[in-house]
Coordinates of N, CA, C and O and ligand atoms in Angstrom, one line a residue:
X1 N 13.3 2.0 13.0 CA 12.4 3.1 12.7 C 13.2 4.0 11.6 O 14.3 4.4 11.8
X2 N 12.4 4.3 10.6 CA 13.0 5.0 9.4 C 12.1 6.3 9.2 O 11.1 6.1 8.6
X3 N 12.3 7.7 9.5 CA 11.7 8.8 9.6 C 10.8 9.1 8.1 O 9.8 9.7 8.2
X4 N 11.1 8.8 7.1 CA 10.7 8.9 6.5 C 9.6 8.1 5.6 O 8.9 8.5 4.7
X5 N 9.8 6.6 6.3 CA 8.9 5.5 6.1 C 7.1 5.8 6.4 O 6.9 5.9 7.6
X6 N 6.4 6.0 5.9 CA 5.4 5.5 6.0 C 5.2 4.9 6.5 O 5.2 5.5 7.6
X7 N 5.0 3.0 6.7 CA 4.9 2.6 7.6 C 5.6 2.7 9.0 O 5.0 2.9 10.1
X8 N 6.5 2.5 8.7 CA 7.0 3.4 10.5 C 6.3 4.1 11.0 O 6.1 4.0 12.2
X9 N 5.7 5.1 10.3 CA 4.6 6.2 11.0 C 3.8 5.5 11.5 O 3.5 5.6 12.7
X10 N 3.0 4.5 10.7 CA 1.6 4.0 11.0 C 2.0 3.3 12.4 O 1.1 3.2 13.2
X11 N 3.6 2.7 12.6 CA 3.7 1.4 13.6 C 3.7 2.9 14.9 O 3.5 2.6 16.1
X12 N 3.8 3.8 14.7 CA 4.2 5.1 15.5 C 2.9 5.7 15.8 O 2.8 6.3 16.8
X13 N 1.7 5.4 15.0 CA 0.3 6.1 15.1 C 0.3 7.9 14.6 O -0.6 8.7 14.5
X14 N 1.8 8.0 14.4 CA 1.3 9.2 13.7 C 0.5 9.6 12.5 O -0.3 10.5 12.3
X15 N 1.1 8.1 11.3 CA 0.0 8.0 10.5 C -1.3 7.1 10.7 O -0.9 6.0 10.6
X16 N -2.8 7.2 11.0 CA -3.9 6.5 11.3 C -3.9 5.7 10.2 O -3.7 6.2 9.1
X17 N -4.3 4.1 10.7 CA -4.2 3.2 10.0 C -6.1 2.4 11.0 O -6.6 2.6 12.1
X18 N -6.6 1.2 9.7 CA -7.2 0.4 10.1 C -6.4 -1.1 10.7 O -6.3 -2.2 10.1
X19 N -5.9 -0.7 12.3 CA -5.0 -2.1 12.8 C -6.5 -3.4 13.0 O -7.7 -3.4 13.5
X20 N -5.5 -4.4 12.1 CA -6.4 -5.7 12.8 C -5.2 -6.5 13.9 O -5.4 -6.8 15.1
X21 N -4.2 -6.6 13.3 CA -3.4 -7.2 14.7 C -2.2 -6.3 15.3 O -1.8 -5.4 14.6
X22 N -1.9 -6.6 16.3 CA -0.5 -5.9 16.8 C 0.2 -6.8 18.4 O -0.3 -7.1 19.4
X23 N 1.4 -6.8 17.8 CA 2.0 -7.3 18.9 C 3.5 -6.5 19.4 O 3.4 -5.3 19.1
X24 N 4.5 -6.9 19.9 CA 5.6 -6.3 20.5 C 6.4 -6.2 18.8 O 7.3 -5.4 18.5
X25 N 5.9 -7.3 18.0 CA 7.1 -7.1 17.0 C 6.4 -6.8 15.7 O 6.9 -6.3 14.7
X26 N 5.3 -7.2 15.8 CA 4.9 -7.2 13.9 C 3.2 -6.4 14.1 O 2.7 -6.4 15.2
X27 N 2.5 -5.9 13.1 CA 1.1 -4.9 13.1 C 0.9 -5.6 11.7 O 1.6 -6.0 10.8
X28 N -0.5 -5.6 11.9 CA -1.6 -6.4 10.6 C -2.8 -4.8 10.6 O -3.3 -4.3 11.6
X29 N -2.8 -4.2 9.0 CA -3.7 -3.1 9.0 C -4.5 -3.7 7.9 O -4.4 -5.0 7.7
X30 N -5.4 -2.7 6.9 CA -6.4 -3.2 5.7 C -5.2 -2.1 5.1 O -4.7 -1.1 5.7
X31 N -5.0 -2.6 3.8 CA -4.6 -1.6 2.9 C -5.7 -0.6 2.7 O -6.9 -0.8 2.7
X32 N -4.8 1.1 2.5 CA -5.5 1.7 2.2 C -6.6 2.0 0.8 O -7.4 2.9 0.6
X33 N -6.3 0.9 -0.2 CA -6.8 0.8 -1.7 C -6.6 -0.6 -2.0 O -5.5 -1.0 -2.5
X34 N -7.7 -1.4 -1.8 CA -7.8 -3.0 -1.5 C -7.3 -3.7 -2.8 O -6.9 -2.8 -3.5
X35 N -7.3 -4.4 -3.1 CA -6.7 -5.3 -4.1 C -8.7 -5.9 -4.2 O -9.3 -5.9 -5.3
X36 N -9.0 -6.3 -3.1 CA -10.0 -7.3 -2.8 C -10.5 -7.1 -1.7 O -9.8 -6.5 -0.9
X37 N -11.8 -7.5 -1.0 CA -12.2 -7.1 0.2 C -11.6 -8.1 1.4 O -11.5 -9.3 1.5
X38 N -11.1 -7.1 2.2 CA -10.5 -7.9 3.1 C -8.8 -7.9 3.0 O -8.1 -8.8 3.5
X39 N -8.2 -6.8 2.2 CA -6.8 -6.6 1.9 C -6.0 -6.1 2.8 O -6.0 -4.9 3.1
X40 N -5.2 -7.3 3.4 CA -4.5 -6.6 4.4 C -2.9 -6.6 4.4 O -2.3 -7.3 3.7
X41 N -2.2 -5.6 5.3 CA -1.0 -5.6 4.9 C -0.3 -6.1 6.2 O -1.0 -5.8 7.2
X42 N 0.8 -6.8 6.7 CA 1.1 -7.2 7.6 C 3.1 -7.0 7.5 O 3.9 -7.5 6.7
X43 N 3.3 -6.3 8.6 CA 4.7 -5.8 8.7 C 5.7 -6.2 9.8 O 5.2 -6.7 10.8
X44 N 6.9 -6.2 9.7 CA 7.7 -6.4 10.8 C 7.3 -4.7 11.2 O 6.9 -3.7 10.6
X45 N 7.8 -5.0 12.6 CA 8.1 -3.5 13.2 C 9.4 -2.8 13.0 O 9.5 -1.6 13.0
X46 N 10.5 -3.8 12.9 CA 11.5 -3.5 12.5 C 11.8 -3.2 11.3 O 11.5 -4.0 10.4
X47 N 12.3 -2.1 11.2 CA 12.0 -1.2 9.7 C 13.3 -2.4 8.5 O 14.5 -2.5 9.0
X48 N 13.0 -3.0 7.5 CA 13.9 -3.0 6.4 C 13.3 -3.1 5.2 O 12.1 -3.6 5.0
X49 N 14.2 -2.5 4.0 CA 12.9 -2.3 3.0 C 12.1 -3.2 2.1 O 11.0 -3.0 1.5
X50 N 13.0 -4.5 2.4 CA 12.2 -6.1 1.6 C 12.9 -6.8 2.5 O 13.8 -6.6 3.3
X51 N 11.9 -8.0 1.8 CA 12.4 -9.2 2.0 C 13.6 -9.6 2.2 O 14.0 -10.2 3.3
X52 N 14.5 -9.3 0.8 CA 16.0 -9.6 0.8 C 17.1 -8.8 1.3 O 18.3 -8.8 1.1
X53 N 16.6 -8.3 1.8 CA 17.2 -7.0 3.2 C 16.9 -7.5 4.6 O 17.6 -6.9 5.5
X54 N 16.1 -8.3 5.1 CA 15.4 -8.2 6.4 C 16.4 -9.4 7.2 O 17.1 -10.3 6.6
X55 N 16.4 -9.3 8.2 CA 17.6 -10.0 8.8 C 16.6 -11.6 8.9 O 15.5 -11.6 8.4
X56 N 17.0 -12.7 9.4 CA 16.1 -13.9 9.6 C 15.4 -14.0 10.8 O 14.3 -14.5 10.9
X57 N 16.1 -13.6 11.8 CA 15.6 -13.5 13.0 C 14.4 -12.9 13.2 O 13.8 -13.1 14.2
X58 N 13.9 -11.9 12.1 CA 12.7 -10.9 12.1 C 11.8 -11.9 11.0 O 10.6 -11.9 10.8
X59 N 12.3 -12.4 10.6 CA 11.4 -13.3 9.5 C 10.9 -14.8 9.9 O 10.0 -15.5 9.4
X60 N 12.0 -15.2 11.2 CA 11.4 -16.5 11.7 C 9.7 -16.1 12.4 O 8.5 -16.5 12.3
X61 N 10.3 -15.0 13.2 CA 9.2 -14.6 13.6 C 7.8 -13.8 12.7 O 6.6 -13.8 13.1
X62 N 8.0 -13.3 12.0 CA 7.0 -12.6 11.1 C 6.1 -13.9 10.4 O 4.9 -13.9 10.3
X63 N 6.8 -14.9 9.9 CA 6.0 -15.9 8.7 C 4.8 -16.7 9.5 O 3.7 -17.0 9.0
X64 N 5.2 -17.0 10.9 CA 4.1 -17.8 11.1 C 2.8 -16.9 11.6 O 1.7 -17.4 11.6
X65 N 3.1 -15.1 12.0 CA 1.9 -14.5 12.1 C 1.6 -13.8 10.9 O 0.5 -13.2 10.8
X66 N 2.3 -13.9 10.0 CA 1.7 -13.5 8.6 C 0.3 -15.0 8.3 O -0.8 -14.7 8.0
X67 N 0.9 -16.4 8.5 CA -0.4 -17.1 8.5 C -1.2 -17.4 9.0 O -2.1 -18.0 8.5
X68 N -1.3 -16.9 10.6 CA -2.6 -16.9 11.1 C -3.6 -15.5 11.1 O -4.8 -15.5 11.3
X69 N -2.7 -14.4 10.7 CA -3.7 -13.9 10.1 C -4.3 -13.7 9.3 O -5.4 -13.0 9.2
X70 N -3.3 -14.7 8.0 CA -4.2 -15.2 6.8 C -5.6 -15.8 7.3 O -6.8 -15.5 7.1
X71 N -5.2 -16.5 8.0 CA -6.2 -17.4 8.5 C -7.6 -16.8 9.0 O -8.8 -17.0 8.5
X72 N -7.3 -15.8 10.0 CA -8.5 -14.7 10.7 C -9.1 -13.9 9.4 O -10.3 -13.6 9.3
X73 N -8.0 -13.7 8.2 CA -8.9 -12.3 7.3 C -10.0 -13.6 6.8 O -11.2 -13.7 7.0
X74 N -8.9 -14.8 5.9 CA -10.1 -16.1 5.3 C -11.3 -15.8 6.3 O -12.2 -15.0 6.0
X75 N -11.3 -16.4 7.5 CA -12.4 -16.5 7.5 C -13.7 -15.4 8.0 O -14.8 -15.9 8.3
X76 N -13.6 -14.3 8.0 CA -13.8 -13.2 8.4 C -14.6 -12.4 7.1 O -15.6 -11.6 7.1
X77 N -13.8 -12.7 6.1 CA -14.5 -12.5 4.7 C -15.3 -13.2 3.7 O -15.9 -12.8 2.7
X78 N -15.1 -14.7 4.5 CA -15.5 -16.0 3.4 C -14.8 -16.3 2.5 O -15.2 -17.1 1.7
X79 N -13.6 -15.6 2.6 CA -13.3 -15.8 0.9 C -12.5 -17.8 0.9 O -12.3 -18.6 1.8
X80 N -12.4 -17.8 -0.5 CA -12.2 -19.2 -0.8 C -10.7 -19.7 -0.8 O -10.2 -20.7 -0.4
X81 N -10.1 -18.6 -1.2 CA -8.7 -18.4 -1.1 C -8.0 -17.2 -0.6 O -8.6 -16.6 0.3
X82 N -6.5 -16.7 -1.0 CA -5.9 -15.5 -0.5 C -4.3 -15.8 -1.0 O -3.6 -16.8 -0.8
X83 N -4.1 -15.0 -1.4 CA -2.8 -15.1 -2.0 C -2.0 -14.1 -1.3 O -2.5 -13.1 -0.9
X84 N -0.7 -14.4 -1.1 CA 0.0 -14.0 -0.2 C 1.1 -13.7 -0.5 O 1.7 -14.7 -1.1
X85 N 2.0 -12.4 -0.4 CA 3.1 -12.2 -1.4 C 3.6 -10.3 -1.2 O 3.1 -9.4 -0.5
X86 N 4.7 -10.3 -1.9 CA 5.4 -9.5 -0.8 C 6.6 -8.9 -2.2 O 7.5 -9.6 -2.8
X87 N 6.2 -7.7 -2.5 CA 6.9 -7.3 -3.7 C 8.8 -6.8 -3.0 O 9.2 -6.4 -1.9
X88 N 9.1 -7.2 -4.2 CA 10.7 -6.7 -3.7 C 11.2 -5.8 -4.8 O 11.2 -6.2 -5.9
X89 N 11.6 -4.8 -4.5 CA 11.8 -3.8 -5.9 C 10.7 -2.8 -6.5 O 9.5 -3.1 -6.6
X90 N 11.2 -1.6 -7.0 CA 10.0 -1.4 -8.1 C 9.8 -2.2 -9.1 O 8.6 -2.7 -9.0
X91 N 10.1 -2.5 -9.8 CA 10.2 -2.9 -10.9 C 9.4 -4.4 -10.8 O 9.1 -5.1 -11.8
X92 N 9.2 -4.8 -9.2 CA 8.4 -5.6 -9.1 C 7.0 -5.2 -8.4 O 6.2 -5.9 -7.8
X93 N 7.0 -3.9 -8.6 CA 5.3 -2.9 -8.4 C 5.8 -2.6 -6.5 O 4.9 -2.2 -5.8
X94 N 6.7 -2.8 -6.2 CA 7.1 -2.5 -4.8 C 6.7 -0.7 -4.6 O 7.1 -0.1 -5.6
X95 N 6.3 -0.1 -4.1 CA 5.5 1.5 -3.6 C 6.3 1.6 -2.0 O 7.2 2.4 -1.8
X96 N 6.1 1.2 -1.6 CA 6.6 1.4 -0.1 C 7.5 0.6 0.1 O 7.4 -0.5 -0.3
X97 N 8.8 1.0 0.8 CA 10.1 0.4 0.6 C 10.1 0.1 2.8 O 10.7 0.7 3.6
X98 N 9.3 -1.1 2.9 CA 9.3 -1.3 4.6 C 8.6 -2.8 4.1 O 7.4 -3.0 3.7
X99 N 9.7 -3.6 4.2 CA 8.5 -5.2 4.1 C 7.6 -4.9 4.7 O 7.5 -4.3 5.7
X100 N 6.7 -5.6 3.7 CA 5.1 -5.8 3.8 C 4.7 -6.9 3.3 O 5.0 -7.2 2.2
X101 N 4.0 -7.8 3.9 CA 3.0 -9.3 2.9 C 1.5 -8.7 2.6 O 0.7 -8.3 3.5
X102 N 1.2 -8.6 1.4 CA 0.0 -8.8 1.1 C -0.7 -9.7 1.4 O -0.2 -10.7 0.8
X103 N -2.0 -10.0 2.1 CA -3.1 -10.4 2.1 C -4.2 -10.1 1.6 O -5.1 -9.3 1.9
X104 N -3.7 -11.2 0.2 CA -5.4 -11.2 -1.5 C -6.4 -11.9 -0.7 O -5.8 -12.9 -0.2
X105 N -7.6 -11.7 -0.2 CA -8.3 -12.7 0.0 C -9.0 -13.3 -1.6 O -9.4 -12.5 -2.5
X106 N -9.0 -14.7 -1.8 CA -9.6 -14.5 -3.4 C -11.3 -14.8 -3.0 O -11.7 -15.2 -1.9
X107 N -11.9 -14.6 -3.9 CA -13.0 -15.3 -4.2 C -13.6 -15.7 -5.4 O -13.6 -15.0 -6.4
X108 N -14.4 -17.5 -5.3 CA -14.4 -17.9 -6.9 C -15.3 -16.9 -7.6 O -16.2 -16.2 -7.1
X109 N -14.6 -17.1 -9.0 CA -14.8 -15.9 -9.7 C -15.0 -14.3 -9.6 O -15.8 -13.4 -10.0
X110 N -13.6 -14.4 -8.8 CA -13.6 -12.7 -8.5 C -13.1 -11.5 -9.7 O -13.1 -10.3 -9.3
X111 N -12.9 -11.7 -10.5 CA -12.4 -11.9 -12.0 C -11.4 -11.2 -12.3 O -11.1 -10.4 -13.2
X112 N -10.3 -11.7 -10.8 CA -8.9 -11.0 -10.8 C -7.6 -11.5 -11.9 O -7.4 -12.7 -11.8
X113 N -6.9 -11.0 -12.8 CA -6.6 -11.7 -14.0 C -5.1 -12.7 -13.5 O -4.1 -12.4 -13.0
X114 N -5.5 -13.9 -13.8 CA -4.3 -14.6 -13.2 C -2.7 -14.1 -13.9 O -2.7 -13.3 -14.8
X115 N -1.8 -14.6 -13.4 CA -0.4 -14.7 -13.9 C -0.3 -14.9 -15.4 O -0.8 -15.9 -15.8
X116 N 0.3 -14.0 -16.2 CA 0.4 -14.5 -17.7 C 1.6 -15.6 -17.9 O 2.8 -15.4 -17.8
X117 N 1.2 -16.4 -18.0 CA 2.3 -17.6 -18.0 C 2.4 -17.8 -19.9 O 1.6 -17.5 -20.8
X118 N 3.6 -18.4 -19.7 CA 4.0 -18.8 -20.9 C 5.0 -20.0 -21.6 O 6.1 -19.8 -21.2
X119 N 5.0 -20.6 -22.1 CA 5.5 -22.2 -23.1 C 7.6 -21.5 -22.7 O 8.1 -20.4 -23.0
X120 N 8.1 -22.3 -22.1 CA 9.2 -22.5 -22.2 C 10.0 -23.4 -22.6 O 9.6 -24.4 -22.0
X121 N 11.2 -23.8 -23.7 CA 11.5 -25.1 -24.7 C 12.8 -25.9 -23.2 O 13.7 -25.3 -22.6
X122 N 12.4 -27.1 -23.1 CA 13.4 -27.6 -22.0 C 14.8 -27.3 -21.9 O 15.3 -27.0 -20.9
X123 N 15.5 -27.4 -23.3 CA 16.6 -27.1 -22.8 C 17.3 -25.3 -22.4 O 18.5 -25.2 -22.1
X124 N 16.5 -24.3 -22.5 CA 16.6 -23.2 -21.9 C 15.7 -23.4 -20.5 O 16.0 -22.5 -19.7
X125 N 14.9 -24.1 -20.2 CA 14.4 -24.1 -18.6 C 15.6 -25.4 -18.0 O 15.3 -25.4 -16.8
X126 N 16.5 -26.2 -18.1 CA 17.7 -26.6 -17.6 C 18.9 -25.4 -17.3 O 19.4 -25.1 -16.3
X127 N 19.2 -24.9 -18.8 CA 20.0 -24.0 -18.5 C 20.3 -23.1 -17.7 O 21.3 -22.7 -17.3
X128 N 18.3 -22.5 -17.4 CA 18.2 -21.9 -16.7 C 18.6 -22.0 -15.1 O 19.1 -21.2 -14.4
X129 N 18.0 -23.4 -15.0 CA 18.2 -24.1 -13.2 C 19.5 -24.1 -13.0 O 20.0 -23.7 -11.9
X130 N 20.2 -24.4 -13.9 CA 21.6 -24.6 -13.9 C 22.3 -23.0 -13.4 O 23.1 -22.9 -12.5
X131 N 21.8 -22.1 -14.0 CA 22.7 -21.1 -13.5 C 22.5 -20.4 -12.7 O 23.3 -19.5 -12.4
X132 N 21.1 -20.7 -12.1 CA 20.4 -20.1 -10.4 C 21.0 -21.3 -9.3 O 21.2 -21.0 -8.1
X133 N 21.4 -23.0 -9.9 CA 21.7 -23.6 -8.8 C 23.2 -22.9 -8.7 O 23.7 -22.7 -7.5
X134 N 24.0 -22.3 -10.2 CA 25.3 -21.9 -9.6 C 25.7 -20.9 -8.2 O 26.7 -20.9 -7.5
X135 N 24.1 -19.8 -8.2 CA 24.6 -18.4 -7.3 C 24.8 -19.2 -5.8 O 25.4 -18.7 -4.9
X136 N 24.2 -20.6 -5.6 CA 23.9 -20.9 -4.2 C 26.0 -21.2 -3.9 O 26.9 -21.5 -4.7
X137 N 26.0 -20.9 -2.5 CA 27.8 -20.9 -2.1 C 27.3 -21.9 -1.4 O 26.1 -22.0 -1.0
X138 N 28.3 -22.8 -1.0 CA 28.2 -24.0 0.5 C 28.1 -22.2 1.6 O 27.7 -22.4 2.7
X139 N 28.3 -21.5 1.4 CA 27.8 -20.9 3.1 C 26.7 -20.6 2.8 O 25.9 -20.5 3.8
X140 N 26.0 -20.1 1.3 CA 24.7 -19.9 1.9 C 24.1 -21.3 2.2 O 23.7 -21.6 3.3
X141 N 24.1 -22.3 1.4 CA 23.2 -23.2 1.2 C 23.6 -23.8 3.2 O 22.7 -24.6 3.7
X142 N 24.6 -23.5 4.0 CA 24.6 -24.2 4.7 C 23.9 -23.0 6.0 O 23.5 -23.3 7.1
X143 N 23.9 -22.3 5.8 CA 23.1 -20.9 6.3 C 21.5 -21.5 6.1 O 20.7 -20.8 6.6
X144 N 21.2 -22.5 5.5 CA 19.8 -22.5 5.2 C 19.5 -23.9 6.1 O 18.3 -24.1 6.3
X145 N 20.4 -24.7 6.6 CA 20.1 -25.7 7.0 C 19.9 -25.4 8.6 O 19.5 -26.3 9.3
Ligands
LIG1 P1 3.7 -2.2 -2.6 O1 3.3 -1.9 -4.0 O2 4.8 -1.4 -2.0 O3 3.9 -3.7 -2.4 O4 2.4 -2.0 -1.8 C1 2.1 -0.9 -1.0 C2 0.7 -1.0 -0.5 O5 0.5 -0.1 0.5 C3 -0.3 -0.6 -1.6 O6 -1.2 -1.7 -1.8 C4 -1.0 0.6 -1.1 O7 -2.4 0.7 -1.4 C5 -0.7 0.6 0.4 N1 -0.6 1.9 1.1 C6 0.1 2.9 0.6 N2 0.0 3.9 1.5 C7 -0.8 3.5 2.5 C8 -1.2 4.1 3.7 O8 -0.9 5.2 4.1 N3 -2.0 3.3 4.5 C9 -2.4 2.0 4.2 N4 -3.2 1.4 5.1 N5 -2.0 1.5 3.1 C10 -1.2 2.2 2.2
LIG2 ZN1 9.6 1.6 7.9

């Protein structure tokens, strides 16, 4: 619990929220300014502010009810898809510092603008692999197994 968290509040009821799920560890609400109909946000209870902050033990547990409630918004809205995703940082549009997964529900031609992708020349996308495969250490990589 983080006093100053927002979400914390909402898991507290001090701030009112639209809850669709809740359990002893994780709360599913609608965002308050939808992305798309059917936008929901889904949290640990345990306050950390991303992803890459959050211990594993809260994330073994959070991933598989982040997809069944994918599952409940899908079909509850009709939608065709739902994109799922979880900003870390400002600078990656992060607003509220308490992991959160977004739940996009999509629908065909909802005329949300996809990812601007762009032409990369091979030997800068090797170099590149090469120097993200460097950060991995045998403890993390064996942390993963
Ligand atoms: P972020 O940009 O941090 O990934 O996303 C934060 C999300 O929280 C935004 O989509 C925003 O609309 C939503 N949000 C911010 N304040 C509240 C609130 O008080 N209640 C609810 N339900 N959603 C909120
Ligand atoms: Zn919090």
């Amino acid at each position: 619990m983080n006093s100053n968290c927002i979400f914390c509040k909402i898991i507290t009821g001090e701030i009112p929220s639209d809850k669709v799920y809740e359990d002893d560890s994780v709360m599913a609400f609608l965002d308050i300014k939808p992305v798309s109909r059917g936008h929901v946000l889904v949290i640990p209870k345990n306050h950390s502010a991303d992803l890459l902050s959050a211990d594993n033990e809260t994330l073994k547990d959070l991933m598989p009810k982040v997809k069944q409630i994918s599952q409940a918004v899908m079909k509850a809205v009709n939608a065709q898809g739902i994109n799922v995703s979880t900003n870390n940082g400002a600078a990656a549009g992060q607003i509220i510092f308490h992991l959160h997964f977004h739940l996009i529900p999509r629908y065909s031609k909802d005329g949300l603008p996809p990812w601007p992708h762009h032409e990369v020349e091979l030997k800068t996308r090797t170099e590149l692999a090469e120097k993200i495969k460097e950060k991995f250490t045998p403890d993390t990589i064996t942390s993963l197994l």
